Short mmCIF file of C-alpha atoms in Angstrom, two decimals:
data_model
loop_
_atom_site.label_atom_id
_atom_site.label_comp_id
_atom_site.label_asym_id
_atom_site.label_seq_id
_atom_site.Cartn_x
_atom_site.Cartn_y
_atom_site.Cartn_z
CA VAL A 1 -31.44 -25.26 11.20
CA ILE A 2 -28.73 -22.76 12.11
CA ARG A 3 -26.06 -22.60 9.40
CA ALA A 4 -24.12 -19.58 10.68
CA LEU A 5 -23.38 -17.94 14.01
CA VAL A 6 -22.54 -14.25 13.86
CA PHE A 7 -21.05 -12.65 16.91
CA ASP A 8 -20.96 -9.38 18.67
CA VAL A 9 -17.31 -8.88 19.63
CA PHE A 10 -16.70 -5.99 22.07
CA GLY A 11 -17.94 -7.22 25.44
CA THR A 12 -19.30 -10.52 24.14
CA LEU A 13 -16.01 -12.11 23.06
CA VAL A 14 -13.34 -9.77 24.35
CA ASP A 15 -12.84 -7.83 27.60
CA TRP A 16 -12.36 -4.39 26.11
CA ARG A 17 -12.44 -2.53 29.43
CA THR A 18 -9.53 -4.22 31.19
CA SER A 19 -7.53 -4.50 27.98
CA VAL A 20 -7.88 -0.82 27.11
CA ALA A 21 -7.14 0.20 30.71
CA VAL A 22 -3.87 -1.76 30.66
CA GLU A 23 -2.83 -0.11 27.38
CA VAL A 24 -3.70 3.34 28.71
CA ALA A 25 -1.75 2.79 31.92
CA ALA A 26 1.24 1.44 29.98
CA THR A 27 1.23 4.31 27.49
CA PHE A 28 1.25 6.96 30.21
CA GLY A 29 3.39 4.91 32.59
CA ALA A 30 6.13 4.97 29.96
CA ARG A 31 6.14 8.76 30.35
CA GLY A 32 5.99 8.62 34.16
CA VAL A 33 2.36 9.78 34.24
CA VAL A 34 -0.15 7.95 36.44
CA VAL A 35 -3.59 7.67 34.84
CA ASP A 36 -6.71 5.79 35.98
CA GLY A 37 -6.86 3.44 33.00
CA LEU A 38 -10.30 2.05 33.83
CA ALA A 39 -11.78 5.54 34.14
CA LEU A 40 -10.29 6.53 30.80
CA ALA A 41 -11.48 3.29 29.18
CA ASP A 42 -15.01 3.94 30.45
CA ALA A 43 -14.95 7.55 29.26
CA TRP A 44 -13.63 6.47 25.86
CA ARG A 45 -16.33 3.83 25.52
CA ALA A 46 -18.97 6.39 26.53
CA GLU A 47 -18.17 8.29 23.32
CA TYR A 48 -18.84 5.20 21.21
CA GLN A 49 -22.63 5.29 20.84
CA PRO A 50 -22.91 9.06 20.24
CA ALA A 51 -20.24 8.88 17.51
CA MET A 52 -22.04 6.04 15.74
CA GLU A 53 -25.43 7.69 16.25
CA ARG A 54 -24.42 10.63 14.08
CA ILE A 55 -23.77 8.15 11.28
CA ARG A 56 -26.82 5.98 11.93
CA SER A 57 -29.03 9.07 11.83
CA GLY A 58 -27.58 10.23 8.52
CA GLY A 59 -25.85 13.30 9.95
CA ARG A 60 -22.49 11.98 8.73
CA GLY A 61 -21.48 9.51 6.03
CA TYR A 62 -20.04 6.11 7.00
CA VAL A 63 -16.71 6.36 8.77
CA PRO A 64 -15.04 3.14 10.01
CA LEU A 65 -14.87 2.65 13.75
CA ASP A 66 -11.07 2.95 13.70
CA ASP A 67 -11.45 6.62 12.85
CA LEU A 68 -14.22 7.16 15.40
CA HIS A 69 -12.07 5.55 18.09
CA ARG A 70 -9.22 7.92 17.31
CA GLU A 71 -11.43 11.00 17.28
CA ASN A 72 -13.05 9.92 20.54
CA LEU A 73 -9.69 9.24 22.15
CA GLU A 74 -8.51 12.75 21.36
CA ARG A 75 -11.64 14.17 22.95
CA VAL A 76 -11.28 12.02 26.08
CA LEU A 77 -7.59 12.78 26.49
CA ALA A 78 -8.41 16.48 26.37
CA ALA A 79 -11.20 16.02 28.93
CA PHE A 80 -8.73 14.24 31.23
CA GLY A 81 -6.16 17.01 30.72
CA LEU A 82 -3.74 14.54 29.13
CA SER A 83 -1.60 14.90 26.05
CA LEU A 84 0.37 12.53 23.86
CA GLN A 85 2.37 12.80 20.67
CA ALA A 86 0.47 11.86 17.50
CA PRO A 87 2.24 8.49 17.06
CA GLU A 88 1.33 7.58 20.65
CA VAL A 89 -2.29 8.53 20.01
CA ASP A 90 -2.22 6.40 16.86
CA GLY A 91 -0.84 3.46 18.81
CA LEU A 92 -3.28 3.79 21.69
CA ALA A 93 -6.23 4.28 19.32
CA ARG A 94 -5.43 0.82 17.98
CA ALA A 95 -5.68 -0.76 21.44
CA TRP A 96 -9.01 -2.14 20.14
CA GLU A 97 -7.00 -4.49 17.92
CA ARG A 98 -5.25 -5.93 20.97
CA LEU A 99 -8.08 -6.90 23.31
CA THR A 100 -8.04 -10.04 25.43
CA PRO A 101 -10.74 -12.67 24.88
CA TRP A 102 -12.84 -13.89 27.78
CA PRO A 103 -11.37 -17.24 28.92
CA ASP A 104 -14.13 -19.41 27.43
CA VAL A 105 -13.95 -17.88 23.95
CA PRO A 106 -11.20 -19.82 22.15
CA GLU A 107 -12.76 -23.18 23.10
CA GLY A 108 -16.26 -21.86 22.46
CA LEU A 109 -15.47 -20.61 18.97
CA ARG A 110 -13.82 -23.90 18.07
CA ALA A 111 -16.97 -25.72 19.17
CA ALA A 112 -19.11 -23.28 17.20
CA ARG A 113 -17.03 -23.79 14.06
CA GLY A 114 -17.79 -27.49 14.24
CA ARG A 115 -21.49 -26.74 13.93
CA ALA A 116 -21.83 -23.72 11.66
CA LEU A 117 -20.07 -20.95 9.80
CA VAL A 118 -18.81 -18.33 12.25
CA ALA A 119 -18.18 -14.64 11.66
CA PRO A 120 -18.09 -11.45 13.66
CA CYS A 121 -21.02 -9.10 13.09
CA SER A 122 -19.45 -6.20 14.93
CA ASN A 123 -19.33 -2.47 14.54
CA GLY A 124 -15.55 -2.81 14.16
CA SER A 125 -14.03 -2.59 10.69
CA ILE A 126 -12.83 -5.60 8.73
CA GLY A 127 -9.18 -4.66 9.33
CA MET A 128 -9.75 -4.13 13.04
CA MET A 129 -11.52 -7.48 13.34
CA ALA A 130 -8.83 -9.29 11.33
CA ARG A 131 -6.00 -7.93 13.47
CA LEU A 132 -7.95 -8.51 16.69
CA ALA A 133 -8.60 -12.11 15.65
CA ARG A 134 -4.88 -12.65 15.08
CA HIS A 135 -4.07 -11.09 18.46
CA ALA A 136 -6.73 -13.02 20.34
CA GLY A 137 -6.27 -16.33 18.53
CA LEU A 138 -9.75 -16.40 17.04
CA SER A 139 -10.56 -18.08 13.70
CA TRP A 140 -13.36 -16.83 11.46
CA ASP A 141 -14.93 -17.98 8.22
CA GLY A 142 -15.26 -14.35 7.17
CA ILE A 143 -15.82 -10.92 8.64
CA LEU A 144 -19.26 -9.35 8.49
CA GLY A 145 -20.64 -6.27 10.23
CA ALA A 146 -20.52 -2.51 9.86
CA ASP A 147 -17.96 -2.27 7.02
CA LEU A 148 -20.07 -4.51 4.80
CA ALA A 149 -23.28 -2.56 5.44
CA ARG A 150 -21.56 0.83 5.70
CA ASP A 151 -23.76 1.58 8.71
CA TYR A 152 -23.78 0.64 12.39
CA LYS A 153 -25.69 -1.81 14.55
CA PRO A 154 -28.41 -1.90 15.74
CA LYS A 155 -29.69 -0.72 12.34
CA PRO A 156 -31.37 -3.66 10.56
CA VAL A 157 -29.23 -3.30 7.43
CA VAL A 158 -26.18 -4.55 9.32
CA TYR A 159 -27.81 -7.85 10.28
CA LEU A 160 -29.48 -8.24 6.89
CA ALA A 161 -26.28 -7.50 4.95
CA ALA A 162 -24.54 -10.23 6.98
CA CYS A 163 -27.20 -12.79 6.07
CA ALA A 164 -27.21 -11.70 2.43
CA ALA A 165 -23.42 -12.01 2.21
CA LEU A 166 -23.67 -15.56 3.57
CA ARG A 167 -26.57 -16.24 1.17
CA LEU A 168 -28.65 -17.55 4.05
CA PRO A 169 -32.16 -16.61 5.14
CA PRO A 170 -32.05 -14.71 8.46
CA ALA A 171 -33.80 -17.57 10.26
CA GLU A 172 -30.74 -19.76 9.57
CA VAL A 173 -28.34 -17.23 11.11
CA MET A 174 -28.00 -16.78 14.87
CA MET A 175 -26.75 -13.52 16.35
CA VAL A 176 -24.79 -14.19 19.54
CA ALA A 177 -24.33 -11.32 21.96
CA ALA A 178 -24.09 -10.36 25.62
CA HIS A 179 -26.33 -7.37 24.95
CA ASN A 180 -30.11 -7.59 24.94
CA GLY A 181 -30.44 -4.58 22.64
CA ASP A 182 -28.26 -6.17 19.96
CA LEU A 183 -30.37 -9.33 20.08
CA ALA A 184 -33.66 -7.41 19.99
CA ALA A 185 -32.53 -5.70 16.80
CA ALA A 186 -31.31 -8.98 15.30
CA ARG A 187 -34.62 -10.67 16.13
CA ALA A 188 -36.55 -7.81 14.56
CA ALA A 189 -34.52 -8.42 11.38
CA GLY A 190 -35.50 -12.11 11.46
CA LEU A 191 -32.34 -13.69 12.88
CA ALA A 192 -32.20 -16.33 15.58
CA THR A 193 -30.70 -15.12 18.87
CA GLY A 194 -28.24 -16.47 21.42
CA PHE A 195 -27.41 -14.77 24.72
CA ILE A 196 -24.47 -15.23 27.04
CA PRO A 197 -24.06 -12.92 30.05
CA ARG A 198 -20.84 -10.97 30.53
CA PRO A 199 -21.45 -9.53 34.00
CA LEU A 200 -17.97 -8.02 34.25
CA GLU A 201 -17.90 -6.23 30.89
CA HIS A 202 -18.36 -2.88 32.63
CA GLY A 203 -16.59 -3.91 35.83
CA PRO A 204 -17.84 -5.26 39.14
CA SER A 205 -20.61 -2.70 39.51
CA GLN A 206 -22.25 -3.44 36.16
CA THR A 207 -26.05 -3.14 36.20
CA SER A 208 -26.98 -3.70 32.54
CA ASP A 209 -27.37 -6.94 30.58
CA LEU A 210 -26.87 -9.13 33.63
CA SER A 211 -29.55 -11.51 32.39
CA PRO A 212 -31.68 -12.19 29.30
CA GLU A 213 -34.53 -9.74 28.96
CA ALA A 214 -36.52 -11.73 26.38
CA ASP A 215 -37.01 -15.36 25.41
CA TRP A 216 -33.88 -15.56 23.25
CA ASP A 217 -33.62 -18.79 21.28
CA VAL A 218 -30.57 -19.98 23.20
CA VAL A 219 -29.35 -18.72 26.57
CA ALA A 220 -26.18 -20.20 28.02
CA GLU A 221 -23.74 -19.24 30.69
CA ASP A 222 -20.75 -19.30 28.39
CA LEU A 223 -19.81 -19.76 24.76
CA PRO A 224 -18.92 -23.48 24.79
CA ARG A 225 -22.30 -24.26 26.36
CA LEU A 226 -24.03 -22.04 23.83
CA ALA A 227 -22.21 -23.74 20.95
CA ARG A 228 -23.15 -27.19 22.23
CA GLY A 229 -26.77 -26.05 22.28
CA ILE A 230 -26.75 -25.48 18.50
CA PRO A 231 -27.84 -28.52 16.47
CA GLY A 232 -24.92 -29.88 14.44
CA PRO A 233 -24.82 -29.82 10.64
CA VAL B 1 6.42 -3.84 3.56
CA ILE B 2 3.59 -6.18 2.56
CA ARG B 3 1.01 -6.49 5.33
CA ALA B 4 -1.68 -8.40 3.45
CA LEU B 5 -1.87 -10.85 0.57
CA VAL B 6 -5.15 -10.94 -1.30
CA PHE B 7 -5.80 -13.81 -3.65
CA ASP B 8 -7.60 -14.57 -6.82
CA VAL B 9 -9.31 -17.91 -6.18
CA PHE B 10 -10.77 -19.55 -9.33
CA GLY B 11 -7.80 -20.88 -11.24
CA THR B 12 -5.17 -19.44 -8.91
CA LEU B 13 -5.99 -21.47 -5.79
CA VAL B 14 -8.52 -24.04 -6.97
CA ASP B 15 -8.84 -26.22 -10.08
CA TRP B 16 -12.36 -25.21 -11.09
CA ARG B 17 -12.31 -27.02 -14.44
CA THR B 18 -11.66 -30.57 -13.27
CA SER B 19 -13.78 -30.11 -10.14
CA VAL B 20 -16.80 -28.83 -12.07
CA ALA B 21 -16.40 -31.53 -14.72
CA VAL B 22 -16.49 -34.25 -12.06
CA GLU B 23 -19.67 -32.77 -10.53
CA VAL B 24 -21.31 -32.51 -13.95
CA ALA B 25 -20.45 -36.09 -14.84
CA ALA B 26 -21.69 -37.33 -11.44
CA THR B 27 -24.96 -35.40 -11.66
CA PHE B 28 -25.82 -36.79 -15.08
CA GLY B 29 -24.24 -40.18 -14.41
CA ALA B 30 -26.74 -40.63 -11.56
CA ARG B 31 -29.48 -40.40 -14.22
CA GLY B 32 -27.68 -42.69 -16.64
CA VAL B 33 -26.79 -39.83 -18.99
CA VAL B 34 -23.24 -39.51 -20.29
CA VAL B 35 -22.05 -35.91 -20.60
CA ASP B 36 -18.63 -34.48 -21.47
CA GLY B 37 -18.03 -32.79 -18.13
CA LEU B 38 -14.97 -30.86 -19.27
CA ALA B 39 -16.78 -29.46 -22.29
CA LEU B 40 -19.70 -28.39 -20.13
CA ALA B 41 -17.34 -26.86 -17.56
CA ASP B 42 -15.59 -24.88 -20.29
CA ALA B 43 -18.90 -23.72 -21.77
CA TRP B 44 -20.16 -22.71 -18.31
CA ARG B 45 -16.98 -20.78 -17.60
CA ALA B 46 -17.24 -19.06 -21.00
CA GLU B 47 -20.46 -17.41 -19.78
CA TYR B 48 -18.66 -15.95 -16.76
CA GLN B 49 -17.08 -12.81 -18.20
CA PRO B 50 -20.09 -11.73 -20.31
CA ALA B 51 -22.41 -12.08 -17.29
CA MET B 52 -20.12 -9.93 -15.13
CA GLU B 53 -19.54 -7.47 -17.93
CA ARG B 54 -23.21 -6.48 -17.96
CA ILE B 55 -22.83 -5.53 -14.31
CA ARG B 56 -19.43 -3.87 -14.68
CA SER B 57 -20.77 -1.74 -17.50
CA GLY B 58 -23.77 -0.60 -15.48
CA GLY B 59 -26.33 -2.48 -17.59
CA ARG B 60 -27.44 -4.42 -14.53
CA GLY B 61 -27.20 -3.80 -10.78
CA TYR B 62 -24.88 -5.93 -8.66
CA VAL B 63 -25.91 -9.58 -8.52
CA PRO B 64 -23.73 -12.05 -6.58
CA LEU B 65 -21.83 -14.60 -8.62
CA ASP B 66 -23.90 -17.44 -7.13
CA ASP B 67 -26.90 -16.14 -9.07
CA LEU B 68 -24.89 -15.56 -12.25
CA HIS B 69 -23.54 -19.11 -12.04
CA ARG B 70 -27.06 -20.50 -11.81
CA GLU B 71 -28.36 -18.40 -14.70
CA ASN B 72 -25.35 -19.36 -16.81
CA LEU B 73 -25.76 -23.04 -15.98
CA GLU B 74 -29.37 -22.99 -17.18
CA ARG B 75 -28.27 -21.41 -20.45
CA VAL B 76 -25.46 -23.93 -20.95
CA LEU B 77 -27.64 -26.93 -20.14
CA ALA B 78 -30.12 -25.74 -22.75
CA ALA B 79 -27.33 -25.29 -25.29
CA PHE B 80 -26.16 -28.85 -24.60
CA GLY B 81 -29.74 -30.14 -24.92
CA LEU B 82 -29.70 -31.32 -21.30
CA SER B 83 -32.32 -30.95 -18.63
CA LEU B 84 -32.38 -31.39 -14.86
CA GLN B 85 -34.92 -30.87 -12.10
CA ALA B 86 -34.66 -27.54 -10.29
CA PRO B 87 -33.10 -29.05 -7.11
CA GLU B 88 -30.45 -30.73 -9.24
CA VAL B 89 -29.71 -27.43 -10.99
CA ASP B 90 -29.45 -25.77 -7.56
CA GLY B 91 -27.03 -28.43 -6.39
CA LEU B 92 -24.88 -28.34 -9.50
CA ALA B 93 -24.85 -24.53 -9.55
CA ARG B 94 -23.14 -24.73 -6.14
CA ALA B 95 -20.33 -26.91 -7.49
CA TRP B 96 -18.25 -23.72 -7.21
CA GLU B 97 -18.36 -24.15 -3.43
CA ARG B 98 -16.78 -27.61 -3.73
CA LEU B 99 -13.67 -27.03 -5.85
CA THR B 100 -10.38 -28.81 -5.22
CA PRO B 101 -7.31 -26.73 -4.37
CA TRP B 102 -4.12 -27.09 -6.36
CA PRO B 103 -1.78 -29.36 -4.35
CA ASP B 104 0.56 -26.59 -3.19
CA VAL B 105 -2.19 -24.33 -1.84
CA PRO B 106 -2.78 -25.56 1.71
CA GLU B 107 0.93 -25.38 2.56
CA GLY B 108 1.34 -22.13 0.63
CA LEU B 109 -1.50 -20.38 2.44
CA ARG B 110 -0.17 -21.48 5.81
CA ALA B 111 3.22 -19.99 4.90
CA ALA B 112 1.54 -16.80 3.70
CA ARG B 113 -0.42 -16.48 6.96
CA GLY B 114 2.84 -16.48 8.87
CA ARG B 115 3.92 -13.38 6.98
CA ALA B 116 0.81 -11.28 6.41
CA LEU B 117 -2.95 -11.12 6.61
CA VAL B 118 -4.51 -13.29 3.91
CA ALA B 119 -7.89 -12.93 2.24
CA PRO B 120 -9.52 -13.86 -1.03
CA CYS B 121 -10.17 -10.97 -3.41
CA SER B 122 -12.35 -12.96 -5.76
CA ASN B 123 -15.43 -12.33 -7.81
CA GLY B 124 -17.14 -15.03 -5.72
CA SER B 125 -19.54 -13.98 -2.97
CA ILE B 126 -18.65 -14.04 0.72
CA GLY B 127 -20.86 -17.08 1.30
CA MET B 128 -19.41 -18.92 -1.68
CA MET B 129 -15.86 -18.18 -0.52
CA ALA B 130 -16.64 -19.20 3.08
CA ARG B 131 -18.10 -22.55 2.05
CA LEU B 132 -15.35 -23.16 -0.50
CA ALA B 133 -12.72 -22.47 2.16
CA ARG B 134 -14.34 -25.04 4.47
CA HIS B 135 -14.48 -27.58 1.64
CA ALA B 136 -10.91 -26.97 0.50
CA GLY B 137 -9.37 -26.61 3.97
CA LEU B 138 -8.30 -22.99 3.49
CA SER B 139 -8.04 -20.49 6.36
CA TRP B 140 -8.63 -16.80 5.81
CA ASP B 141 -8.38 -13.68 7.96
CA GLY B 142 -11.45 -12.30 6.22
CA ILE B 143 -13.17 -12.38 2.85
CA LEU B 144 -12.80 -9.44 0.48
CA GLY B 145 -13.74 -9.09 -3.18
CA ALA B 146 -16.83 -8.47 -5.27
CA ASP B 147 -19.45 -8.61 -2.49
CA LEU B 148 -17.68 -5.88 -0.55
CA ALA B 149 -17.35 -3.59 -3.56
CA ARG B 150 -20.67 -4.64 -5.15
CA ASP B 151 -18.89 -4.75 -8.49
CA TYR B 152 -16.60 -7.17 -10.30
CA LYS B 153 -12.87 -7.38 -10.97
CA PRO B 154 -11.00 -6.08 -12.83
CA LYS B 155 -12.73 -2.80 -11.92
CA PRO B 156 -10.45 -0.78 -9.64
CA VAL B 157 -13.09 -0.38 -6.92
CA VAL B 158 -12.80 -4.08 -6.05
CA TYR B 159 -9.07 -3.84 -5.29
CA LEU B 160 -9.42 -0.48 -3.57
CA ALA B 161 -12.36 -1.61 -1.42
CA ALA B 162 -10.24 -4.56 -0.26
CA CYS B 163 -7.38 -2.27 0.82
CA ALA B 164 -9.77 0.17 2.48
CA ALA B 165 -11.45 -2.63 4.45
CA LEU B 166 -8.03 -3.75 5.69
CA ARG B 167 -7.14 -0.11 6.43
CA LEU B 168 -3.91 -0.52 4.49
CA PRO B 169 -2.47 1.60 1.69
CA PRO B 170 -2.56 -0.34 -1.61
CA ALA B 171 1.24 -0.48 -1.71
CA GLU B 172 1.15 -2.66 1.44
CA VAL B 173 -1.27 -5.14 -0.12
CA MET B 174 -0.17 -7.72 -2.70
CA MET B 175 -2.63 -9.19 -5.17
CA VAL B 176 -1.69 -12.79 -5.98
CA ALA B 177 -3.07 -14.32 -9.15
CA ALA B 178 -2.36 -16.69 -12.01
CA HIS B 179 -3.85 -14.15 -14.45
CA ASN B 180 -1.87 -11.29 -15.93
CA GLY B 181 -5.01 -9.20 -16.47
CA ASP B 182 -5.98 -9.37 -12.80
CA LEU B 183 -2.49 -8.25 -11.80
CA ALA B 184 -2.43 -5.44 -14.34
CA ALA B 185 -5.66 -4.07 -12.87
CA ALA B 186 -4.38 -4.47 -9.32
CA ARG B 187 -1.13 -2.68 -10.20
CA ALA B 188 -3.07 0.15 -11.82
CA ALA B 189 -4.94 0.52 -8.52
CA GLY B 190 -1.61 0.75 -6.65
CA LEU B 191 -1.31 -2.75 -5.22
CA ALA B 192 1.81 -4.90 -5.24
CA THR B 193 1.57 -7.96 -7.48
CA GLY B 194 2.51 -11.63 -7.23
CA PHE B 195 2.23 -14.14 -10.08
CA ILE B 196 2.18 -17.91 -10.03
CA PRO B 197 1.48 -19.83 -13.26
CA ARG B 198 -1.34 -22.35 -13.42
CA PRO B 199 -0.65 -23.88 -16.83
CA LEU B 200 -3.38 -26.52 -16.46
CA GLU B 201 -6.23 -24.23 -15.40
CA HIS B 202 -7.82 -24.55 -18.82
CA GLY B 203 -6.51 -28.05 -19.48
CA PRO B 204 -3.45 -29.37 -21.31
CA SER B 205 -3.93 -27.14 -24.37
CA GLN B 206 -4.00 -23.87 -22.42
CA THR B 207 -2.40 -20.96 -24.26
CA SER B 208 -3.09 -17.99 -21.95
CA ASP B 209 -1.26 -16.86 -18.81
CA LEU B 210 1.49 -19.45 -19.18
CA SER B 211 4.06 -16.91 -18.02
CA PRO B 212 4.28 -13.44 -16.50
CA GLU B 213 3.62 -10.71 -19.05
CA ALA B 214 5.00 -7.83 -16.98
CA ASP B 215 7.58 -7.30 -14.25
CA TRP B 216 5.32 -8.36 -11.40
CA ASP B 217 6.82 -7.72 -7.97
CA VAL B 218 7.09 -11.41 -7.16
CA VAL B 219 6.98 -14.31 -9.60
CA ALA B 220 7.22 -17.85 -8.25
CA GLU B 221 6.46 -21.29 -9.54
CA ASP B 222 4.07 -22.11 -6.74
CA LEU B 223 2.41 -20.60 -3.69
CA PRO B 224 4.85 -21.79 -0.98
CA ARG B 225 7.74 -20.27 -2.95
CA LEU B 226 5.79 -17.07 -3.47
CA ALA B 227 4.98 -16.87 0.24
CA ARG B 228 8.61 -17.39 1.19
CA GLY B 229 9.50 -14.51 -1.12
CA ILE B 230 7.43 -12.07 0.98
CA PRO B 231 9.42 -10.33 3.73
CA GLY B 232 8.17 -11.44 7.16
CA PRO B 233 6.45 -9.12 9.64
#
């Protein structure tokens, strides 16, 4: 029996790419500067895994994603030959607290809450997830993920710390994600797995994670269908 | 400006004593045994601080409160000359997930949510708090407290870990409690403080925490009034 659903957030529940691009374009538009927001969003996101990898590998102590986002943004702005005042960088760095959910998510999370405890198991910090949930109209039973484990997915400790905090055996917790790699790591840690595709996460030319790459426990085309596939309490 | 309210739970938001007494009486009543539920609840609660103190003092590694509650229950049952089967002990030990909120709490928390982020900062575990919130109809932005800090209030790390997880300076976070000692520790860690009295927490002959013992930042007679005393966002 599944007693909790824990969710990847960036890409699985919210459309980070379009949301960040809009914020970038607005920030520079206000100064009369035209910037390709999608290109900057992609470049910013490309810094995400390397920044976390330094921490996962032990080369740097745990630093919340908020700080990594800001550091990465400064690097990307420099690479694009762009500059902003510090308060504008601060504001733009927090664009990740103002992302738009995919259209099926509010209904899907409500359905999921009727069947199990629900919590993000994201690499975002607790504060980032709390403010994003307020912005996006999401309701959680708690916030799990990187801050609790003080390390980053896909390291097993992140999934295991989430289960331990809920006081549930991993087999009673399902990781829900649009990313096969996240689910492979969750399965290796003993969790159940649920996949929904997000074929537009990286834009119309996306080539990764278009379909399930293993026999995940539940595969559904959207979150409400996935939630209805979970046995009720 | 206050951007988050973090709450003590046992005693401040929920009436643990009456709730536990009812569960005790029901558990033994089902076996035809009459037990003074209030006396057993008080004895069980009396084991709470000593069990945490071993961990706070470093004599034992962090153990979630769920496990302490179960150990303490076994000790108290033995002291009362009572015995139960292991599954009944398991069920009764989880009475702390099924406590009744004080009558003003649902409305008060809704009002608080309109003004700030809200989260428990309790010595209960994340799982315990999540299930208690479902039972009691409470809605949180996240769950902070002992599990996050892997130590117990009133140690400063618990308050500071809560602020760090929210990415807020302590001065922008208010600890709300019915216990002067909790607020004194929170203030020493730099948090703002809000007091509401719960004169029946320990029953009609309660002598402690009947009134504020310092100039807490907000003092109100109940949670809705306290929430309305917080400047809006």
